[in-house]
Tab-separated table of C-alpha atoms in Angstrom:
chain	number	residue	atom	x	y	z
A	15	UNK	CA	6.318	9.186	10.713
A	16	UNK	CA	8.473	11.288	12.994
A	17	UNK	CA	9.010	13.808	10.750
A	18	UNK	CA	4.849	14.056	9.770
A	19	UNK	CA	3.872	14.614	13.568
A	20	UNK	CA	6.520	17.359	13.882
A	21	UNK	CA	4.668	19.083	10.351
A	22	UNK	CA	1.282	18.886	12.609
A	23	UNK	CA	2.334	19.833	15.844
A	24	UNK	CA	3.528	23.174	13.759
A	25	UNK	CA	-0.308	23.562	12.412
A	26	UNK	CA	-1.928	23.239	15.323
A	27	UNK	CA	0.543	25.153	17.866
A	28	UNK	CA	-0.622	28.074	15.478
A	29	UNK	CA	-3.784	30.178	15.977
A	30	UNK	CA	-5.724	28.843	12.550
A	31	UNK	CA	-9.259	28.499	10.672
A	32	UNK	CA	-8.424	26.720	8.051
A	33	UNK	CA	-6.513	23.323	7.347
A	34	UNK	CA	-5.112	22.040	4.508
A	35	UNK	CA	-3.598	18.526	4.959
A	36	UNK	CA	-2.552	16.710	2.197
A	37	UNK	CA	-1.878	13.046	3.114
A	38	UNK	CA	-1.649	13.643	7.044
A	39	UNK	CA	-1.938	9.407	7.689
A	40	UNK	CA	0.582	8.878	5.511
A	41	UNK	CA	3.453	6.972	7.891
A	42	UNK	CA	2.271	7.735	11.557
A	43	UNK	CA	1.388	5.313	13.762
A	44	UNK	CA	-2.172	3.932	14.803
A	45	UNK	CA	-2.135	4.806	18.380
A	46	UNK	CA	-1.253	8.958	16.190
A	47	UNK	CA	-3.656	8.376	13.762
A	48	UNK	CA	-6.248	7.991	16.239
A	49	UNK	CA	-5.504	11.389	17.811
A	50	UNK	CA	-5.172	12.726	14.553
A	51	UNK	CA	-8.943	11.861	14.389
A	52	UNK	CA	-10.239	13.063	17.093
A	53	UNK	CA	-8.155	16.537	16.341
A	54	UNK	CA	-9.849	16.595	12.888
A	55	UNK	CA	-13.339	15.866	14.310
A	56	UNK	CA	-12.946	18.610	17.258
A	57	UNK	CA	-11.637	21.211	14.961
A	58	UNK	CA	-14.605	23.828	15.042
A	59	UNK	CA	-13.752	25.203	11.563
A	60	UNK	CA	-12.833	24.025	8.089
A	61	UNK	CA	-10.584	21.213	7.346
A	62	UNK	CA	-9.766	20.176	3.520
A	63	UNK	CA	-7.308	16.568	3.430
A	64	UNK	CA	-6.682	14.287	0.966
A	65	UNK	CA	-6.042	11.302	2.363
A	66	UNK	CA	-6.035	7.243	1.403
A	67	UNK	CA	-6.979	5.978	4.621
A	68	UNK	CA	-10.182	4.663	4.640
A	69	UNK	CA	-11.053	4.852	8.160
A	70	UNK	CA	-9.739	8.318	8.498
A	71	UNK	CA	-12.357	9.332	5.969
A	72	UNK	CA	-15.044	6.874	6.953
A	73	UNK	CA	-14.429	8.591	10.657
A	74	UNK	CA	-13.901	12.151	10.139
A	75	UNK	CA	-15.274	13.474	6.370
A	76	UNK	CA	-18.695	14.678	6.201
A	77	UNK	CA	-18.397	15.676	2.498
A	78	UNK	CA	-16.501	14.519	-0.176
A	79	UNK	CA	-14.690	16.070	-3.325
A	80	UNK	CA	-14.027	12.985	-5.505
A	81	UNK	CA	-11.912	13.532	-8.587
A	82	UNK	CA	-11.452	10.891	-11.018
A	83	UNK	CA	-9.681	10.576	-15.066
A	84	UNK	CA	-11.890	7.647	-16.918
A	85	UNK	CA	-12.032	6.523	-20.319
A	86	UNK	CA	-8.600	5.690	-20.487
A	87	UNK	CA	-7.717	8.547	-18.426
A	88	UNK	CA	-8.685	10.942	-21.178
A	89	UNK	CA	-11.238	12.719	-19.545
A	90	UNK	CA	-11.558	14.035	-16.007
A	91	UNK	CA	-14.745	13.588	-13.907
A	92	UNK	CA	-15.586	15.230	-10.354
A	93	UNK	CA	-18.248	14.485	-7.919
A	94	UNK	CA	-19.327	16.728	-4.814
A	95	UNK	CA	-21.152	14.853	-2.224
A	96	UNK	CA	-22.523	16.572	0.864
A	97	UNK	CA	-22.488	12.958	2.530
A	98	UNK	CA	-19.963	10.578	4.902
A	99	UNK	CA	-17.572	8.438	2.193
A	100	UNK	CA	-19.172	5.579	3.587
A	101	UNK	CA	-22.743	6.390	2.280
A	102	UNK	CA	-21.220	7.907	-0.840
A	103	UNK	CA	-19.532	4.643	-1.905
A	104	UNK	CA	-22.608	3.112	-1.016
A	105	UNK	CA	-24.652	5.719	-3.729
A	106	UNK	CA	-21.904	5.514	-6.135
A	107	UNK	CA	-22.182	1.723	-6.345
A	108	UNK	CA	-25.876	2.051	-6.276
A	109	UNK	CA	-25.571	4.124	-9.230
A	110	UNK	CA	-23.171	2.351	-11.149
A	111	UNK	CA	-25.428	-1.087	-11.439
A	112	UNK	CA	-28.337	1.355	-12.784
A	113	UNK	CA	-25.998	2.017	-15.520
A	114	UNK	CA	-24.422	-1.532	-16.106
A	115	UNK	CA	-27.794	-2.923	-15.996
A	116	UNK	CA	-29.503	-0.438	-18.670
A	117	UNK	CA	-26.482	-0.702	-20.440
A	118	UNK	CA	-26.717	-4.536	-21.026
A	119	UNK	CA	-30.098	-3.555	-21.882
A	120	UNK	CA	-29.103	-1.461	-24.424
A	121	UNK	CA	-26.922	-4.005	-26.075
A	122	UNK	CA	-29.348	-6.506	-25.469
A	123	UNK	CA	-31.840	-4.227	-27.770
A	124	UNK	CA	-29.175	-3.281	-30.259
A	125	UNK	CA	-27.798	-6.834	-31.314
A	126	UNK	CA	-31.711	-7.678	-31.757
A	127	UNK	CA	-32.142	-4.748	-34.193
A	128	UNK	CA	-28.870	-5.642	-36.152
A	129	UNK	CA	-29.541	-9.251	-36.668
A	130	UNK	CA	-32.938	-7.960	-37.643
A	131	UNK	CA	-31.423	-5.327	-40.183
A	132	UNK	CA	-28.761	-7.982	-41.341
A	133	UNK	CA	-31.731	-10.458	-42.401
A	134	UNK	CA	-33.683	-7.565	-44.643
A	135	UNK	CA	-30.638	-6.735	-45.945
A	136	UNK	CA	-29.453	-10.086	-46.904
A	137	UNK	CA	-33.299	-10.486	-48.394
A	138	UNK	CA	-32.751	-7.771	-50.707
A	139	UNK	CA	-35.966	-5.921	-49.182
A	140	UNK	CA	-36.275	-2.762	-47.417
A	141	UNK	CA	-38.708	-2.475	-44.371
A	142	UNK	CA	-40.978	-0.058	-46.529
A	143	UNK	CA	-43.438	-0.011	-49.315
A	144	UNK	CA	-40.823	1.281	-51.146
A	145	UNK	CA	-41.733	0.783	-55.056
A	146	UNK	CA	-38.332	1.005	-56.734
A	147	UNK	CA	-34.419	0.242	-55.952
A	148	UNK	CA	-33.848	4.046	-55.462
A	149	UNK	CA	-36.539	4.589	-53.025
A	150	UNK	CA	-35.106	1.328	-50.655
A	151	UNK	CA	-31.498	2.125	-51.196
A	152	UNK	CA	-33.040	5.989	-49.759
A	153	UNK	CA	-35.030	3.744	-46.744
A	154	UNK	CA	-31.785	1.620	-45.795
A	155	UNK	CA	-29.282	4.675	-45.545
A	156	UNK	CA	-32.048	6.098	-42.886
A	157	UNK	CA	-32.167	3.875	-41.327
A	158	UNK	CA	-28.326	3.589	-40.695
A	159	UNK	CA	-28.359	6.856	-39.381
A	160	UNK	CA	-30.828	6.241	-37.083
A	161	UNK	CA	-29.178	3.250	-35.912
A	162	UNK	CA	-25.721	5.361	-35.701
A	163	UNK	CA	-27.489	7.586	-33.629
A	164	UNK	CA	-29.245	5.636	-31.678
A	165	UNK	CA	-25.528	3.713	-30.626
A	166	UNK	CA	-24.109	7.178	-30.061
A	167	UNK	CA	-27.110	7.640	-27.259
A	168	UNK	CA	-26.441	4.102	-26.157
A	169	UNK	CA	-25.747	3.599	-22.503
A	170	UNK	CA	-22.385	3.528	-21.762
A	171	UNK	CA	-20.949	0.629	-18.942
A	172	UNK	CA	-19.629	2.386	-15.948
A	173	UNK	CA	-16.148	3.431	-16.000
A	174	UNK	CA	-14.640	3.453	-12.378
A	175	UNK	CA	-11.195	3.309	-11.024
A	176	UNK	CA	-11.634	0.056	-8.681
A	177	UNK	CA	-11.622	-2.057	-11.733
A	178	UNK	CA	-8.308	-2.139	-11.713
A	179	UNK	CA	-7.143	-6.528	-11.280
A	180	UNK	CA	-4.117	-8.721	-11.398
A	181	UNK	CA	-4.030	-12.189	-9.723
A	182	UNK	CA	-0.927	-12.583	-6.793
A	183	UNK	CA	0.136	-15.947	-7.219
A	184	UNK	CA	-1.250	-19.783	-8.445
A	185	UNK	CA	-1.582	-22.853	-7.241
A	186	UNK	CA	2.190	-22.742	-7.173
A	187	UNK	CA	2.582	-20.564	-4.299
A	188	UNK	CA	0.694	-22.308	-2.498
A	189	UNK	CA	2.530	-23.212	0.870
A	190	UNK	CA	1.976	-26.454	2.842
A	191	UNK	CA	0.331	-25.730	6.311
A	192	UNK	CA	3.226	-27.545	8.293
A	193	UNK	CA	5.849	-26.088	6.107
A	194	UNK	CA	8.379	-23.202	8.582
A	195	UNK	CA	8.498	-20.474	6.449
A	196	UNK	CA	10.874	-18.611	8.881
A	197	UNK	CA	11.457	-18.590	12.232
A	198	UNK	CA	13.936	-15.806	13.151
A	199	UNK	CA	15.963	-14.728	16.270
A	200	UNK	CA	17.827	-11.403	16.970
A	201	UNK	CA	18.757	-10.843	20.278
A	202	UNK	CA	19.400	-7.150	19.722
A	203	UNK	CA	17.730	-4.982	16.835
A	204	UNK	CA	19.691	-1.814	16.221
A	205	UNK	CA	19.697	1.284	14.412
A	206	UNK	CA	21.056	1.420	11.621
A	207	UNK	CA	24.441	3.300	12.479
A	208	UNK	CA	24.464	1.002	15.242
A	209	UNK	CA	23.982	3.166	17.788
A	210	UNK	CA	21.240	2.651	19.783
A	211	UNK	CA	19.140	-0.517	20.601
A	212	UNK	CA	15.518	-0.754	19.150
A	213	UNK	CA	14.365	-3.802	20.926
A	214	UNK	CA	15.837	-7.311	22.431
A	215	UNK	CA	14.746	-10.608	22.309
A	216	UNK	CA	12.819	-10.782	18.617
A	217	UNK	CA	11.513	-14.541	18.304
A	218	UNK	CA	9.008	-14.820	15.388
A	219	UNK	CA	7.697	-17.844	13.437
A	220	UNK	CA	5.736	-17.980	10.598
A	221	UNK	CA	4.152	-21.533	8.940
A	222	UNK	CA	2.140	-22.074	5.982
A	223	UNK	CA	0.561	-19.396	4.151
A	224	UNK	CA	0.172	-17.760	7.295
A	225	UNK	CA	-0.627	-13.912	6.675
A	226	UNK	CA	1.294	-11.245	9.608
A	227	UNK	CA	1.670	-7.310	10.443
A	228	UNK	CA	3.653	-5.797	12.194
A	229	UNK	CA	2.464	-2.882	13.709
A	230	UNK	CA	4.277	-0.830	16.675
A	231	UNK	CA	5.213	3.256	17.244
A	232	UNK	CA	7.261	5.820	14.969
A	233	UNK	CA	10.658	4.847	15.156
A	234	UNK	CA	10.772	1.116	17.035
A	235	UNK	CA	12.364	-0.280	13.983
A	236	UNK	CA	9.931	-2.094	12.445
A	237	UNK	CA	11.220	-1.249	8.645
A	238	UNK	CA	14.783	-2.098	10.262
A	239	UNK	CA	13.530	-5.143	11.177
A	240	UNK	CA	11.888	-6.283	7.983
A	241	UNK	CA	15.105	-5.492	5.846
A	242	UNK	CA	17.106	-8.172	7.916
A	243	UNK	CA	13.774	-10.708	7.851
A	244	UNK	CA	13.670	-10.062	3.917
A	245	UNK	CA	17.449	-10.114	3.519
A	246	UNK	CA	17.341	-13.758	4.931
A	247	UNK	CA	14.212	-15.024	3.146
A	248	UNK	CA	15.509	-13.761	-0.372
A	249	UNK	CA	18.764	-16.447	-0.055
A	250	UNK	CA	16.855	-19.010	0.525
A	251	UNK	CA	16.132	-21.824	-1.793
A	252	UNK	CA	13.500	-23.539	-0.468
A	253	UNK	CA	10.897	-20.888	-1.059
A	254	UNK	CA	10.572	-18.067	-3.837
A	255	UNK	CA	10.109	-14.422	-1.687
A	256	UNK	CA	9.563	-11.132	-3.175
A	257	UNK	CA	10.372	-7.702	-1.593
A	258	UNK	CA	8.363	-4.522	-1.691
A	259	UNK	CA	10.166	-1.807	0.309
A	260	UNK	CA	8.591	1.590	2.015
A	261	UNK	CA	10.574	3.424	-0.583
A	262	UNK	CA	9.800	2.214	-4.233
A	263	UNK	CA	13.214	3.881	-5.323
A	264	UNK	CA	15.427	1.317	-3.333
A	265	UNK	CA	14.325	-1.681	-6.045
A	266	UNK	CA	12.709	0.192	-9.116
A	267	UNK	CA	14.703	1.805	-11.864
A	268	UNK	CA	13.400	5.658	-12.276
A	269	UNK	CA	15.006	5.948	-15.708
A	270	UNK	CA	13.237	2.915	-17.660
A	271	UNK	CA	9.820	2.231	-18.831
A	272	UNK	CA	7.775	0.083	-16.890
A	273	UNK	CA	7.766	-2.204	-19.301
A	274	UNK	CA	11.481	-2.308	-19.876
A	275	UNK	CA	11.736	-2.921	-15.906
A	276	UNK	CA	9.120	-5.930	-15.619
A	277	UNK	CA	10.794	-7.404	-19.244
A	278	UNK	CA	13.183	-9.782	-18.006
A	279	UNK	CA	13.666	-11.710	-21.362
A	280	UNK	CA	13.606	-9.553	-24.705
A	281	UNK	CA	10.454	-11.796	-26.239
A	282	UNK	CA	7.897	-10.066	-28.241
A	283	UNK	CA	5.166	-12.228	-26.437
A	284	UNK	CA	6.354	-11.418	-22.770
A	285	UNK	CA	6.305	-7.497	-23.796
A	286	UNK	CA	2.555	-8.274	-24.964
A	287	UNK	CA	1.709	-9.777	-22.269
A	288	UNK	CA	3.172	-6.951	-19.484
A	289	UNK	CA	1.449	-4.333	-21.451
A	290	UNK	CA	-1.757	-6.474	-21.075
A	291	UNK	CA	-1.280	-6.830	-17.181
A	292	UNK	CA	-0.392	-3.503	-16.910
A	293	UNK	CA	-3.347	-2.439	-18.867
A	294	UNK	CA	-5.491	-4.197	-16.463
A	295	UNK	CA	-3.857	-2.258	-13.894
A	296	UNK	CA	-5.644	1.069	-15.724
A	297	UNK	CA	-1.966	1.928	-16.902
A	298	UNK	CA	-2.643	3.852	-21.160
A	299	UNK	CA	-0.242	2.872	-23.571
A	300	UNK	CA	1.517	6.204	-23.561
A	301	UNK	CA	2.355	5.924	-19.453
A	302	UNK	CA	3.519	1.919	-20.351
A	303	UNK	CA	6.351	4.400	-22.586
A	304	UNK	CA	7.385	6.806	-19.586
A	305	UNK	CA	10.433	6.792	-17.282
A	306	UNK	CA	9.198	5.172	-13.953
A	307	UNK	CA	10.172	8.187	-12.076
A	308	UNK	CA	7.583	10.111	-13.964
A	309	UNK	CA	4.684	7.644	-12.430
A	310	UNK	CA	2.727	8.646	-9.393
A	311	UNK	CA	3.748	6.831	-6.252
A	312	UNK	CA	0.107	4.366	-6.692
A	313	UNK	CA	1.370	3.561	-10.100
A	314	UNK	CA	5.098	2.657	-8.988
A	315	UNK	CA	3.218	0.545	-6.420
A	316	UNK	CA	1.412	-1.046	-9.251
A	317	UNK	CA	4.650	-1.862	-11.083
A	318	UNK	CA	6.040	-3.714	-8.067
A	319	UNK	CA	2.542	-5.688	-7.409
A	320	UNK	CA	3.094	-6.647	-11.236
A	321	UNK	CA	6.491	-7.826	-10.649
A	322	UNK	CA	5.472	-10.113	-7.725
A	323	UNK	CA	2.648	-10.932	-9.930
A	324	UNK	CA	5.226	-12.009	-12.406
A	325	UNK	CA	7.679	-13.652	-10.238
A	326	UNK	CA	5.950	-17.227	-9.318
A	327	UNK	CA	6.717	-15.343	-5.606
A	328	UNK	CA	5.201	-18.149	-2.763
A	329	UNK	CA	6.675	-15.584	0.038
A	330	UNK	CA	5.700	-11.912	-0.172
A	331	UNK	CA	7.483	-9.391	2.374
A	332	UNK	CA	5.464	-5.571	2.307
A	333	UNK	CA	6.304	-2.597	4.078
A	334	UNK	CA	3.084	-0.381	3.801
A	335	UNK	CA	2.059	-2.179	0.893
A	336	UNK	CA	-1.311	-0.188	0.712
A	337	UNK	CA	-0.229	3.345	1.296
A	338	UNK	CA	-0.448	4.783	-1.881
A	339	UNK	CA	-3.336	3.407	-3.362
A	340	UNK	CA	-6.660	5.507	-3.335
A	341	UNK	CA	-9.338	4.378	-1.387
A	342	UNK	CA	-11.538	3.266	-4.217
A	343	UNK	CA	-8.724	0.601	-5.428
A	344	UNK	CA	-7.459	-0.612	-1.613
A	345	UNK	CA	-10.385	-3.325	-1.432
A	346	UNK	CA	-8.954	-4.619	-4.825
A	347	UNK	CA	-5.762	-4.602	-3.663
A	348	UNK	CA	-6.404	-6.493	-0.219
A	349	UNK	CA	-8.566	-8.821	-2.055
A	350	UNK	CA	-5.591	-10.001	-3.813
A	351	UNK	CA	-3.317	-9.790	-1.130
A	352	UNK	CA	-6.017	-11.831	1.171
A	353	UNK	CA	-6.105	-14.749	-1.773
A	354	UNK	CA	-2.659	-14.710	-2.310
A	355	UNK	CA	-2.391	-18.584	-1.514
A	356	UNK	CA	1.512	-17.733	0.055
A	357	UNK	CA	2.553	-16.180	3.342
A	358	UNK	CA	2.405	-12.709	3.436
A	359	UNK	CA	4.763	-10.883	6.629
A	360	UNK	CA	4.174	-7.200	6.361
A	361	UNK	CA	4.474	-3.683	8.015
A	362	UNK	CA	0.912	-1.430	7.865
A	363	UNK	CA	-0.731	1.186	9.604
A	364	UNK	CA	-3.542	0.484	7.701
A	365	UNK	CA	-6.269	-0.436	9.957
A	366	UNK	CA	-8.291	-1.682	6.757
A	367	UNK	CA	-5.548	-4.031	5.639
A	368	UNK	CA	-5.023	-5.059	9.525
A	369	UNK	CA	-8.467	-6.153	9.555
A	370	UNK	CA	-9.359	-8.127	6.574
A	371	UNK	CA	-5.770	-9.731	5.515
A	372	UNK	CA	-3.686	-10.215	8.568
A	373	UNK	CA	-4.500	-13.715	10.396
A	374	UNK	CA	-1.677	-12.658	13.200
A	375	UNK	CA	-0.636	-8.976	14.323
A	376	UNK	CA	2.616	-8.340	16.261
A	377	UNK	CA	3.598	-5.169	18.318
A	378	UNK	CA	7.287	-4.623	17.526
A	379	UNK	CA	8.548	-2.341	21.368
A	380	UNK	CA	11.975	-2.427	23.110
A	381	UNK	CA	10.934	-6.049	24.545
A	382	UNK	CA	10.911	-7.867	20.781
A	383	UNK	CA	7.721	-8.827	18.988
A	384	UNK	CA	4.459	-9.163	20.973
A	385	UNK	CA	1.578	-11.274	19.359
A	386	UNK	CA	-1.769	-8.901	20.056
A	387	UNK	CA	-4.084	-10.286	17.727
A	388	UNK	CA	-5.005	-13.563	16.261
């Protein structure tokens, strides 16, 4: 986060017309991203981001450049919409029910005219005053080209990248209300070369399937502090927690497949069923086959939502668990983190995931952890 407000101080310390800003939300703070708002709405000239924070781009873009790969990711699609995201989303769902509903329409019609087709055939009789065998055998084969190209022309249901699902957790994570998941004391959080205090005094307890963020400035140790939480929680027997780090590289291994990673027995039926979930997750068979490290930073994210998926986890511990995930696909994502029937402590600047899956938000600052929101 640190490092990202230096890069911007450096843009805008410099006489400029244009910026380019790719990711600028990515790890700041909320009290920075809100200045980086207001910096990006005062700017009198151009500014071109790319960006997966929702508010940033429900607050600041009046246009947007949308660039998808559908079908299986075999074909790239673009939109260009001279409108907020906010009403663009809005247009784009708008649009996409048009199409589902005339495509079940379409079906509707089509398994009508082949039932119909399958009885004349079955009766030996072409739908004609055909007189002889060669003359209906000429009638049927139009009409299967028609009917081929009439399917070809068929509406198609809409293809779109929030589709994306995999369920976090069953009615085995569940966690009983009065259960203590954790409740944790440090008297002194420090850096981690142990030479300089973050914060004192860190009380925090968590019950039930309670669901908590910690939020707080660049730097006030809040992913120092979550190691040691998560470094506790993952001895313990009583409860089954899974850990997903800032960094994907500190758990994943770059150099297998993602299937190979999330395999954790050899049986033809568990690798069927991984390449199912990870289908789900909009993952083709021939990325399923590629080193990890060759995966975009959403799709390594993906891999360790399937492993918690996987894992029977009732205890999930997330530092910036939506940060890579495109804006279209984080309302899937904190659905399932929201009905994840466990407890959920996590780290987010994410003012999205804040709002609708966080029941309790503490400010980590040199004092310990400060409950601001319940």
């Amino acid at each position: 986060g640190e490092k990202v407000k230096t890069q911007l101080m450096r843009l805008f310390i410099r006489d400029v017309s244009v910026l380019l800003l790719d990711e600028p939300s990515n790890d700041i703070d909320i009290a920075t991203l809100t200045l980086l708002e207001k910096i990006i709405n005062d700017w009198k000239h151009i500014v071109l981001f790319i960006s997966h924070d929702e508010t940033l781009i429900e607050r600041t873009a009046n246009m947007v450049i949308h660039i998808e790969q559908i079908i299986r990711k075999t074909k790239a699609r673009y939109t260009v919409a001279k409108l907020p995201y906010r009403r663009y989303v809005e247009e784009r769902l708008h649009k996409f029910e048009i199409q589902k509903q005339r495509a079940l329409s379409d079906r509707r019609e089509k398994k009508i005219r082949d039932e119909k087709y399958q009885r004349v055939m079955q009766s030996g009789q072409a739908p004609s005053v055909a007189k002889n065998l060669k003359d209906k055998m000429h009638t049927v084969k139009a009409m299967e080209r028609r009917f081929e190209k009439e399917d070809e022309n068929m509406t198609q249901m809409p293809e779109q990248e929030e589709a994306i699902f995999v369920k976090l957790g069953d009615e085995n994570s569940h966690i009983p209300a009065g259960k203590t998941v954790i409740e944790y004391e440090l008297s002194k959080l420090v850096t981690p070369d142990g030479k300089r205090i973050l914060a004192e005094g860190i009380h925090l307890k968590i019950k039930g399937s309670e669901k908590i963020c910690m939020i707080g400035a660049n730097g006030a140790g809040k992913t120092t502090l979550l190691k040691k939480i998560a470094e506790e929680l993952l001895n313990r027997n009583d409860i089954k927690a899974e850990y997903m780090p800032q960094t994907y590289e500190d758990l994943l291994d770059l150099d297998v497949t993602p299937v190979d990673y999330l395999d954790k027995t050899g049986d033809k039926e568990e690798r069927t069923r991984i390449r199912t979930y990870l289908g789900s997750l909009k993952y083709t068979p021939d990325e399923m086959e590629h080193p990890i490290r060759e995966l975009s930073g959403g799709q390594k994210a993906k891999v360790l939502l399937l492993r918690m998926s996987l894992s029977g986890a009732n205890v999930l511990i997330l530092d910036e668990p939506t940060r890579n995930f495109s804006p279209l696909s984080g309302p899937v994502i904190r659905k399932m983190l929201r009905e994840f029937p466990g407890a959920v402590i996590s780290i987010s600047h994410d003012r999205k995931y804040i709002e609708e899956v966080c029941d309790k938000i503490y400010q980590l600052n040199p004092n310990g952890l400060q409950l601001i929101g319940d």
